[in-house]
Amino acid sequence: MLMRKDAGRGGPRSPVQIDLALQGGGSHGAFTWGVLDRLLEEPWLKIEAISGTSAGAMNGAVLVSGYMEGGPEGARAALDAYWGRVADAARFSPIQRSPLDRLLNRWSLDTSPGYLMMDLMSRVVSPYSLNPFGHNPISDILEKSIDFAHLGEASIKLFITATNILAALTGSASGGLTIALDALGGTYLQRAAEIGMDPALLHRVAVIGSGTLDSLPHNGAVVTLLAVCGTSHKDSYKDIFIVAIGGALVALAVVIVLGTLVGSF
């Protein structure tokens, strides 16, 4: 991996430039924080670029912002402060492990009443109806943790991508949507306000858009389905493509046209 022979035994390592690709997922993001902290301790590792998704994008942006202010130690301090704020914000969240899970030492939300309720509501009600005042705690945390005004001037390059392309890359509609809205949600809302677009319509288009290319061959559900059914991509993927991707693309086009003509519906 990053091993390199020293010029002499016990001598300093030659600098090595690395690029980092940071995955999404809340617990993965917290784990990645620890990995980044360890990497930043090594003076011979020079981070040239970071690409990230969801929690990975946030880790990357916080690291780059902190690095601008104080180099590797500034980046470590910024990540520590960011995850401290995340922990404080989640302290009184209703989405917690159930008492039974805590008793059995299970680190899962599968039986959490708060999580199950929010998961159900998110499938049938627009987030803008559930959250009419637009409260976004992660947005407040990011504002305190990242110098967005100067992020583009950093020596470390930062790459973040969005919506159906992200869904295609991750093989997950929810993954692509989460990444897009976490990284660009504020920009989307600002642009929607400028052109008079209802945020509910914006969300509807984003949700359908994330479900267009998520079922490419590497999608975990597709791979599992074919394995369970004892068939192969060669024999069955054409039908999956027509139903899961072709139909979704048509639906997306229809919603965009209707939204353009009549607004939110």
PDB file of C-alpha atoms in Angstrom:
ATOM      1  CA  MET A   1       0.000   0.000   0.000  1.00  0.00           C
ATOM      2  CA  LEU A   2       1.868   3.031   1.268  1.00  0.00           C
ATOM      3  CA  MET A   3       5.074   1.215   2.146  1.00  0.00           C
ATOM      4  CA  ARG A   4       8.340   2.633   0.804  1.00  0.00           C
ATOM      5  CA  LYS A   5      11.876   1.658   1.601  1.00  0.00           C
ATOM      6  CA  ASP A   6      13.812   4.301   3.494  1.00  0.00           C
ATOM      7  CA  ALA A   7      16.988   5.733   2.035  1.00  0.00           C
ATOM      8  CA  GLY A   8      18.764   4.306   5.053  1.00  0.00           C
ATOM      9  CA  ARG A   9      17.755   2.320   8.077  1.00  0.00           C
ATOM     10  CA  GLY A  10      16.124   4.609  10.621  1.00  0.00           C
ATOM     11  CA  GLY A  11      16.212   7.550   8.218  1.00  0.00           C
ATOM     12  CA  PRO A  12      13.225   9.766   7.462  1.00  0.00           C
ATOM     13  CA  ARG A  13      10.764   8.520   4.893  1.00  0.00           C
ATOM     14  CA  SER A  14      10.528  10.240   1.558  1.00  0.00           C
ATOM     15  CA  PRO A  15       7.250  12.165   1.151  1.00  0.00           C
ATOM     16  CA  VAL A  16       4.438  10.181  -0.461  1.00  0.00           C
ATOM     17  CA  GLN A  17       1.432  11.875  -2.056  1.00  0.00           C
ATOM     18  CA  ILE A  18      -1.902  10.127  -1.571  1.00  0.00           C
ATOM     19  CA  ASP A  19      -5.499  10.605  -2.691  1.00  0.00           C
ATOM     20  CA  LEU A  20      -8.337   9.597  -0.367  1.00  0.00           C
ATOM     21  CA  ALA A  21     -11.795   8.291  -1.303  1.00  0.00           C
ATOM     22  CA  LEU A  22     -14.108   8.508   1.729  1.00  0.00           C
ATOM     23  CA  GLN A  23     -17.319   6.492   1.847  1.00  0.00           C
ATOM     24  CA  GLY A  24     -20.639   7.539   3.351  1.00  0.00           C
ATOM     25  CA  GLY A  25     -22.678   6.208   6.258  1.00  0.00           C
ATOM     26  CA  GLY A  26     -22.807   7.696   9.761  1.00  0.00           C
ATOM     27  CA  SER A  27     -20.909   4.951  11.597  1.00  0.00           C
ATOM     28  CA  HIS A  28     -18.494   4.606   8.669  1.00  0.00           C
ATOM     29  CA  GLY A  29     -17.886   8.346   8.887  1.00  0.00           C
ATOM     30  CA  ALA A  30     -17.034   8.117  12.581  1.00  0.00           C
ATOM     31  CA  PHE A  31     -14.666   5.211  11.902  1.00  0.00           C
ATOM     32  CA  THR A  32     -13.081   7.156   9.030  1.00  0.00           C
ATOM     33  CA  TRP A  33     -12.428  10.059  11.406  1.00  0.00           C
ATOM     34  CA  GLY A  34     -10.136   7.792  13.414  1.00  0.00           C
ATOM     35  CA  VAL A  35      -8.337   6.614  10.274  1.00  0.00           C
ATOM     36  CA  LEU A  36      -7.852  10.198   9.066  1.00  0.00           C
ATOM     37  CA  ASP A  37      -6.572  11.255  12.470  1.00  0.00           C
ATOM     38  CA  ARG A  38      -3.927   8.516  12.322  1.00  0.00           C
ATOM     39  CA  LEU A  39      -2.914   9.376   8.755  1.00  0.00           C
ATOM     40  CA  LEU A  40      -2.502  13.042   9.674  1.00  0.00           C
ATOM     41  CA  GLU A  41       0.020  12.068  12.348  1.00  0.00           C
ATOM     42  CA  GLU A  42       2.448  10.925   9.659  1.00  0.00           C
ATOM     43  CA  PRO A  43       4.519  13.842   8.291  1.00  0.00           C
ATOM     44  CA  TRP A  44       5.660  11.814   5.259  1.00  0.00           C
ATOM     45  CA  LEU A  45       2.090  11.382   3.963  1.00  0.00           C
ATOM     46  CA  LYS A  46       0.959  14.320   1.836  1.00  0.00           C
ATOM     47  CA  ILE A  47      -2.755  14.404   1.003  1.00  0.00           C
ATOM     48  CA  GLU A  48      -3.187  15.749  -2.507  1.00  0.00           C
ATOM     49  CA  ALA A  49      -6.921  15.219  -3.066  1.00  0.00           C
ATOM     50  CA  ILE A  50     -10.033  13.904  -1.309  1.00  0.00           C
ATOM     51  CA  SER A  51     -13.281  12.658  -2.798  1.00  0.00           C
ATOM     52  CA  GLY A  52     -16.189  11.909  -0.508  1.00  0.00           C
ATOM     53  CA  THR A  53     -19.796  10.855  -0.273  1.00  0.00           C
ATOM     54  CA  SER A  54     -22.286  11.720   2.483  1.00  0.00           C
ATOM     55  CA  ALA A  55     -20.431  11.464   5.808  1.00  0.00           C
ATOM     56  CA  GLY A  56     -17.236  11.032   3.799  1.00  0.00           C
ATOM     57  CA  ALA A  57     -17.844  14.349   2.035  1.00  0.00           C
ATOM     58  CA  MET A  58     -18.298  16.039   5.413  1.00  0.00           C
ATOM     59  CA  ASN A  59     -15.139  14.468   6.795  1.00  0.00           C
ATOM     60  CA  GLY A  60     -13.258  15.622   3.722  1.00  0.00           C
ATOM     61  CA  ALA A  61     -14.567  19.183   3.863  1.00  0.00           C
ATOM     62  CA  VAL A  62     -13.833  19.500   7.603  1.00  0.00           C
ATOM     63  CA  LEU A  63     -10.325  18.100   7.131  1.00  0.00           C
ATOM     64  CA  VAL A  64      -9.543  20.469   4.253  1.00  0.00           C
ATOM     65  CA  SER A  65     -10.947  23.461   6.135  1.00  0.00           C
ATOM     66  CA  GLY A  66      -8.917  22.652   9.243  1.00  0.00           C
ATOM     67  CA  TYR A  67      -5.806  21.994   7.152  1.00  0.00           C
ATOM     68  CA  MET A  68      -6.067  25.480   5.667  1.00  0.00           C
ATOM     69  CA  GLU A  69      -5.931  27.010   9.134  1.00  0.00           C
ATOM     70  CA  GLY A  70      -3.326  24.880  10.862  1.00  0.00           C
ATOM     71  CA  GLY A  71      -1.904  22.150   8.669  1.00  0.00           C
ATOM     72  CA  PRO A  72      -2.219  18.507   9.819  1.00  0.00           C
ATOM     73  CA  GLU A  73      -2.756  19.464  13.472  1.00  0.00           C
ATOM     74  CA  GLY A  74      -5.410  21.972  12.451  1.00  0.00           C
ATOM     75  CA  ALA A  75      -7.155  19.265  10.436  1.00  0.00           C
ATOM     76  CA  ARG A  76      -7.076  16.846  13.389  1.00  0.00           C
ATOM     77  CA  ALA A  77      -8.488  19.504  15.713  1.00  0.00           C
ATOM     78  CA  ALA A  78     -11.221  20.398  13.222  1.00  0.00           C
ATOM     79  CA  LEU A  79     -12.312  16.764  12.843  1.00  0.00           C
ATOM     80  CA  ASP A  80     -12.316  16.301  16.617  1.00  0.00           C
ATOM     81  CA  ALA A  81     -14.479  19.412  17.089  1.00  0.00           C
ATOM     82  CA  TYR A  82     -16.852  18.388  14.282  1.00  0.00           C
ATOM     83  CA  TRP A  83     -17.537  14.904  15.640  1.00  0.00           C
ATOM     84  CA  GLY A  84     -17.867  16.340  19.136  1.00  0.00           C
ATOM     85  CA  ARG A  85     -20.651  18.605  17.856  1.00  0.00           C
ATOM     86  CA  VAL A  86     -22.299  15.656  16.090  1.00  0.00           C
ATOM     87  CA  ALA A  87     -22.259  13.640  19.322  1.00  0.00           C
ATOM     88  CA  ASP A  88     -23.702  16.540  21.324  1.00  0.00           C
ATOM     89  CA  ALA A  89     -26.500  17.073  18.777  1.00  0.00           C
ATOM     90  CA  ALA A  90     -27.462  13.391  18.843  1.00  0.00           C
ATOM     91  CA  ARG A  91     -27.554  13.171  22.637  1.00  0.00           C
ATOM     92  CA  PHE A  92     -31.309  13.855  22.910  1.00  0.00           C
ATOM     93  CA  SER A  93     -32.357  12.493  19.522  1.00  0.00           C
ATOM     94  CA  PRO A  94     -35.426  10.200  19.542  1.00  0.00           C
ATOM     95  CA  ILE A  95     -33.560   7.922  17.132  1.00  0.00           C
ATOM     96  CA  GLN A  96     -31.679   5.861  19.700  1.00  0.00           C
ATOM     97  CA  ARG A  97     -31.150   2.195  20.444  1.00  0.00           C
ATOM     98  CA  SER A  98     -34.090   0.659  22.288  1.00  0.00           C
ATOM     99  CA  PRO A  99     -33.690  -0.388  25.956  1.00  0.00           C
ATOM    100  CA  LEU A 100     -33.659  -4.034  24.852  1.00  0.00           C
ATOM    101  CA  ASP A 101     -30.846  -3.358  22.382  1.00  0.00           C
ATOM    102  CA  ARG A 102     -28.836  -1.630  25.105  1.00  0.00           C
ATOM    103  CA  LEU A 103     -29.466  -4.528  27.496  1.00  0.00           C
ATOM    104  CA  LEU A 104     -28.306  -7.066  24.911  1.00  0.00           C
ATOM    105  CA  ASN A 105     -25.437  -4.805  23.756  1.00  0.00           C
ATOM    106  CA  ARG A 106     -26.759  -4.726  20.190  1.00  0.00           C
ATOM    107  CA  TRP A 107     -25.574  -1.774  18.106  1.00  0.00           C
ATOM    108  CA  SER A 108     -28.557  -1.592  15.793  1.00  0.00           C
ATOM    109  CA  LEU A 109     -31.579   0.653  15.244  1.00  0.00           C
ATOM    110  CA  ASP A 110     -33.715  -2.137  13.781  1.00  0.00           C
ATOM    111  CA  THR A 111     -35.996  -2.180  16.849  1.00  0.00           C
ATOM    112  CA  SER A 112     -35.760   1.508  17.767  1.00  0.00           C
ATOM    113  CA  PRO A 113     -39.314   2.970  17.925  1.00  0.00           C
ATOM    114  CA  GLY A 114     -38.070   6.432  16.961  1.00  0.00           C
ATOM    115  CA  TYR A 115     -36.115   5.136  13.978  1.00  0.00           C
ATOM    116  CA  LEU A 116     -38.953   2.903  12.753  1.00  0.00           C
ATOM    117  CA  MET A 117     -41.443   5.779  12.974  1.00  0.00           C
ATOM    118  CA  MET A 118     -39.190   8.212  11.119  1.00  0.00           C
ATOM    119  CA  ASP A 119     -38.369   5.596   8.482  1.00  0.00           C
ATOM    120  CA  LEU A 120     -42.079   4.996   7.860  1.00  0.00           C
ATOM    121  CA  MET A 121     -42.935   8.691   7.728  1.00  0.00           C
ATOM    122  CA  SER A 122     -40.042   9.447   5.336  1.00  0.00           C
ATOM    123  CA  ARG A 123     -41.537   6.983   2.846  1.00  0.00           C
ATOM    124  CA  VAL A 124     -45.024   8.497   2.765  1.00  0.00           C
ATOM    125  CA  VAL A 125     -44.598  12.192   3.650  1.00  0.00           C
ATOM    126  CA  SER A 126     -42.308  14.840   2.180  1.00  0.00           C
ATOM    127  CA  PRO A 127     -39.578  15.978   4.614  1.00  0.00           C
ATOM    128  CA  TYR A 128     -40.817  19.535   4.074  1.00  0.00           C
ATOM    129  CA  SER A 129     -44.171  18.534   5.586  1.00  0.00           C
ATOM    130  CA  LEU A 130     -42.512  16.804   8.537  1.00  0.00           C
ATOM    131  CA  ASN A 131     -40.162  19.746   9.046  1.00  0.00           C
ATOM    132  CA  PRO A 132     -42.122  22.904   8.072  1.00  0.00           C
ATOM    133  CA  PHE A 133     -39.626  25.239   9.757  1.00  0.00           C
ATOM    134  CA  GLY A 134     -36.694  23.766   7.840  1.00  0.00           C
ATOM    135  CA  HIS A 135     -34.635  22.950  10.942  1.00  0.00           C
ATOM    136  CA  ASN A 136     -31.444  21.165   9.871  1.00  0.00           C
ATOM    137  CA  PRO A 137     -29.069  20.456  12.768  1.00  0.00           C
ATOM    138  CA  ILE A 138     -26.312  19.070  10.544  1.00  0.00           C
ATOM    139  CA  SER A 139     -26.344  22.324   8.547  1.00  0.00           C
ATOM    140  CA  ASP A 140     -25.677  24.318  11.721  1.00  0.00           C
ATOM    141  CA  ILE A 141     -22.843  21.954  12.664  1.00  0.00           C
ATOM    142  CA  LEU A 142     -21.260  22.233   9.226  1.00  0.00           C
ATOM    143  CA  GLU A 143     -21.465  26.020   9.309  1.00  0.00           C
ATOM    144  CA  LYS A 144     -19.515  25.996  12.577  1.00  0.00           C
ATOM    145  CA  SER A 145     -17.010  23.406  11.348  1.00  0.00           C
ATOM    146  CA  ILE A 146     -16.180  24.443   7.756  1.00  0.00           C
ATOM    147  CA  ASP A 147     -14.964  27.696   6.227  1.00  0.00           C
ATOM    148  CA  PHE A 148     -17.064  27.382   3.068  1.00  0.00           C
ATOM    149  CA  ALA A 149     -16.059  30.818   1.786  1.00  0.00           C
ATOM    150  CA  HIS A 150     -12.426  29.774   1.324  1.00  0.00           C
ATOM    151  CA  LEU A 151     -12.752  26.012   0.838  1.00  0.00           C
ATOM    152  CA  GLY A 152     -12.034  26.296  -2.882  1.00  0.00           C
ATOM    153  CA  GLU A 153      -8.683  27.977  -2.166  1.00  0.00           C
ATOM    154  CA  ALA A 154      -7.269  25.004  -0.254  1.00  0.00           C
ATOM    155  CA  SER A 155      -4.132  23.226  -1.409  1.00  0.00           C
ATOM    156  CA  ILE A 156      -5.921  19.876  -0.979  1.00  0.00           C
ATOM    157  CA  LYS A 157      -8.408  19.290  -3.803  1.00  0.00           C
ATOM    158  CA  LEU A 158     -11.907  18.308  -2.675  1.00  0.00           C
ATOM    159  CA  PHE A 159     -14.359  16.488  -4.974  1.00  0.00           C
ATOM    160  CA  ILE A 160     -18.071  15.979  -4.260  1.00  0.00           C
ATOM    161  CA  THR A 161     -20.590  14.697  -6.826  1.00  0.00           C
ATOM    162  CA  ALA A 162     -24.430  14.626  -6.816  1.00  0.00           C
ATOM    163  CA  THR A 163     -27.820  12.752  -7.224  1.00  0.00           C
ATOM    164  CA  ASN A 164     -28.495  10.067  -9.880  1.00  0.00           C
ATOM    165  CA  ILE A 165     -24.815   9.754 -10.834  1.00  0.00           C
ATOM    166  CA  LEU A 166     -24.056   9.235  -7.147  1.00  0.00           C
ATOM    167  CA  ALA A 167     -26.837   6.651  -6.966  1.00  0.00           C
ATOM    168  CA  ALA A 168     -25.237   4.889  -9.931  1.00  0.00           C
ATOM    169  CA  LEU A 169     -21.781   4.980  -8.348  1.00  0.00           C
ATOM    170  CA  THR A 170     -22.977   3.729  -4.956  1.00  0.00           C
ATOM    171  CA  GLY A 171     -25.621   1.341  -6.306  1.00  0.00           C
ATOM    172  CA  SER A 172     -28.044   2.883  -3.836  1.00  0.00           C
ATOM    173  CA  ALA A 173     -30.897   5.376  -4.291  1.00  0.00           C
ATOM    174  CA  SER A 174     -30.853   6.412  -0.638  1.00  0.00           C
ATOM    175  CA  GLY A 175     -27.070   6.697  -0.724  1.00  0.00           C
ATOM    176  CA  GLY A 176     -27.099   8.945  -3.791  1.00  0.00           C
ATOM    177  CA  LEU A 177     -29.914  11.092  -2.418  1.00  0.00           C
ATOM    178  CA  THR A 178     -28.302  11.510   0.980  1.00  0.00           C
ATOM    179  CA  ILE A 179     -24.976  12.470  -0.532  1.00  0.00           C
ATOM    180  CA  ALA A 180     -26.559  15.001  -2.899  1.00  0.00           C
ATOM    181  CA  LEU A 181     -28.751  16.692  -0.306  1.00  0.00           C
ATOM    182  CA  ASP A 182     -26.046  16.729   2.381  1.00  0.00           C
ATOM    183  CA  ALA A 183     -23.547  18.323   0.042  1.00  0.00           C
ATOM    184  CA  LEU A 184     -25.748  20.547  -2.134  1.00  0.00           C
ATOM    185  CA  GLY A 185     -29.127  20.804  -0.387  1.00  0.00           C
ATOM    186  CA  GLY A 186     -28.584  24.445   0.577  1.00  0.00           C
ATOM    187  CA  THR A 187     -27.601  25.364  -2.975  1.00  0.00           C
ATOM    188  CA  TYR A 188     -30.632  23.540  -4.377  1.00  0.00           C
ATOM    189  CA  LEU A 189     -32.991  25.382  -2.035  1.00  0.00           C
ATOM    190  CA  GLN A 190     -31.421  28.738  -2.807  1.00  0.00           C
ATOM    191  CA  ARG A 191     -31.768  28.146  -6.546  1.00  0.00           C
ATOM    192  CA  ALA A 192     -35.366  26.943  -6.100  1.00  0.00           C
ATOM    193  CA  ALA A 193     -36.223  30.121  -4.176  1.00  0.00           C
ATOM    194  CA  GLU A 194     -34.685  32.256  -6.930  1.00  0.00           C
ATOM    195  CA  ILE A 195     -36.871  30.697  -9.630  1.00  0.00           C
ATOM    196  CA  GLY A 196     -39.986  30.277  -7.470  1.00  0.00           C
ATOM    197  CA  MET A 197     -39.926  26.463  -7.297  1.00  0.00           C
ATOM    198  CA  ASP A 198     -41.810  24.723  -4.496  1.00  0.00           C
ATOM    199  CA  PRO A 199     -39.301  22.833  -2.280  1.00  0.00           C
ATOM    200  CA  ALA A 200     -41.709  19.851  -2.223  1.00  0.00           C
ATOM    201  CA  LEU A 201     -41.406  19.554  -6.020  1.00  0.00           C
ATOM    202  CA  LEU A 202     -37.637  19.876  -5.770  1.00  0.00           C
ATOM    203  CA  HIS A 203     -37.562  17.020  -3.265  1.00  0.00           C
ATOM    204  CA  ARG A 204     -39.858  14.881  -5.423  1.00  0.00           C
ATOM    205  CA  VAL A 205     -37.622  15.294  -8.460  1.00  0.00           C
ATOM    206  CA  ALA A 206     -34.503  14.545  -6.392  1.00  0.00           C
ATOM    207  CA  VAL A 207     -36.055  11.376  -4.936  1.00  0.00           C
ATOM    208  CA  ILE A 208     -37.167  10.024  -8.320  1.00  0.00           C
ATOM    209  CA  GLY A 209     -33.848  11.065  -9.885  1.00  0.00           C
ATOM    210  CA  SER A 210     -31.903   9.101  -7.298  1.00  0.00           C
ATOM    211  CA  GLY A 211     -33.968   6.016  -8.156  1.00  0.00           C
ATOM    212  CA  THR A 212     -33.139   6.009 -11.865  1.00  0.00           C
ATOM    213  CA  LEU A 213     -29.623   4.583 -12.036  1.00  0.00           C
ATOM    214  CA  ASP A 214     -29.402   2.919  -8.629  1.00  0.00           C
ATOM    215  CA  SER A 215     -30.206  -0.559  -9.997  1.00  0.00           C
ATOM    216  CA  LEU A 216     -27.138  -0.977 -12.183  1.00  0.00           C
ATOM    217  CA  PRO A 217     -25.561  -4.464 -12.173  1.00  0.00           C
ATOM    218  CA  HIS A 218     -23.391  -3.810  -9.093  1.00  0.00           C
ATOM    219  CA  ASN A 219     -26.403  -2.917  -6.913  1.00  0.00           C
ATOM    220  CA  GLY A 220     -26.368  -5.140  -3.827  1.00  0.00           C
ATOM    221  CA  ALA A 221     -30.091  -5.908  -4.007  1.00  0.00           C
ATOM    222  CA  VAL A 222     -29.767  -6.944  -7.669  1.00  0.00           C
ATOM    223  CA  VAL A 223     -26.815  -9.214  -6.932  1.00  0.00           C
ATOM    224  CA  THR A 224     -28.637 -10.780  -3.960  1.00  0.00           C
ATOM    225  CA  LEU A 225     -31.883 -11.235  -5.907  1.00  0.00           C
ATOM    226  CA  LEU A 226     -30.143 -13.037  -8.761  1.00  0.00           C
ATOM    227  CA  ALA A 227     -28.185 -15.226  -6.341  1.00  0.00           C
ATOM    228  CA  VAL A 228     -31.311 -16.211  -4.388  1.00  0.00           C
ATOM    229  CA  CYS A 229     -33.231 -16.934  -7.597  1.00  0.00           C
ATOM    230  CA  GLY A 230     -30.365 -18.953  -9.019  1.00  0.00           C
ATOM    231  CA  THR A 231     -30.076 -16.908 -12.196  1.00  0.00           C
ATOM    232  CA  SER A 232     -27.476 -14.606 -13.733  1.00  0.00           C
ATOM    233  CA  HIS A 233     -27.121 -11.041 -14.985  1.00  0.00           C
ATOM    234  CA  LYS A 234     -26.930 -12.374 -18.536  1.00  0.00           C
ATOM    235  CA  ASP A 235     -30.290 -14.130 -18.262  1.00  0.00           C
ATOM    236  CA  SER A 236     -32.263 -11.647 -16.161  1.00  0.00           C
ATOM    237  CA  TYR A 237     -30.753  -8.182 -16.090  1.00  0.00           C
ATOM    238  CA  LYS A 238     -32.549  -7.010 -19.247  1.00  0.00           C
ATOM    239  CA  ASP A 239     -35.913  -7.327 -17.448  1.00  0.00           C
ATOM    240  CA  ILE A 240     -34.549  -5.612 -14.322  1.00  0.00           C
ATOM    241  CA  PHE A 241     -33.205  -2.752 -16.424  1.00  0.00           C
ATOM    242  CA  ILE A 242     -36.551  -2.166 -18.162  1.00  0.00           C
ATOM    243  CA  VAL A 243     -38.545  -2.194 -14.916  1.00  0.00           C
ATOM    244  CA  ALA A 244     -36.164  -0.538 -12.451  1.00  0.00           C
ATOM    245  CA  ILE A 245     -34.241   1.892 -14.669  1.00  0.00           C
ATOM    246  CA  GLY A 246     -36.233   2.442 -17.883  1.00  0.00           C
ATOM    247  CA  GLY A 247     -39.511   2.953 -16.037  1.00  0.00           C
ATOM    248  CA  ALA A 248     -37.895   5.260 -13.479  1.00  0.00           C
ATOM    249  CA  LEU A 249     -36.348   7.426 -16.208  1.00  0.00           C
ATOM    250  CA  VAL A 250     -39.748   7.792 -17.889  1.00  0.00           C
ATOM    251  CA  ALA A 251     -41.340   8.711 -14.536  1.00  0.00           C
ATOM    252  CA  LEU A 252     -38.621  11.282 -13.897  1.00  0.00           C
ATOM    253  CA  ALA A 253     -39.193  12.897 -17.300  1.00  0.00           C
ATOM    254  CA  VAL A 254     -42.964  13.025 -16.700  1.00  0.00           C
ATOM    255  CA  VAL A 255     -42.555  14.630 -13.261  1.00  0.00           C
ATOM    256  CA  ILE A 256     -40.136  17.245 -14.616  1.00  0.00           C
ATOM    257  CA  VAL A 257     -42.560  18.135 -17.423  1.00  0.00           C
ATOM    258  CA  LEU A 258     -45.571  18.306 -15.082  1.00  0.00           C
ATOM    259  CA  GLY A 259     -43.610  20.329 -12.543  1.00  0.00           C
ATOM    260  CA  THR A 260     -42.548  22.766 -15.216  1.00  0.00           C
ATOM    261  CA  LEU A 261     -46.130  23.185 -16.470  1.00  0.00           C
ATOM    262  CA  VAL A 262     -48.196  23.182 -13.273  1.00  0.00           C
ATOM    263  CA  GLY A 263     -45.734  23.531 -10.399  1.00  0.00           C
ATOM    264  CA  SER A 264     -45.959  21.339  -7.302  1.00  0.00           C
ATOM    265  CA  PHE A 265     -48.568  18.552  -7.269  1.00  0.00           C
TER     266      PHE A 265
END
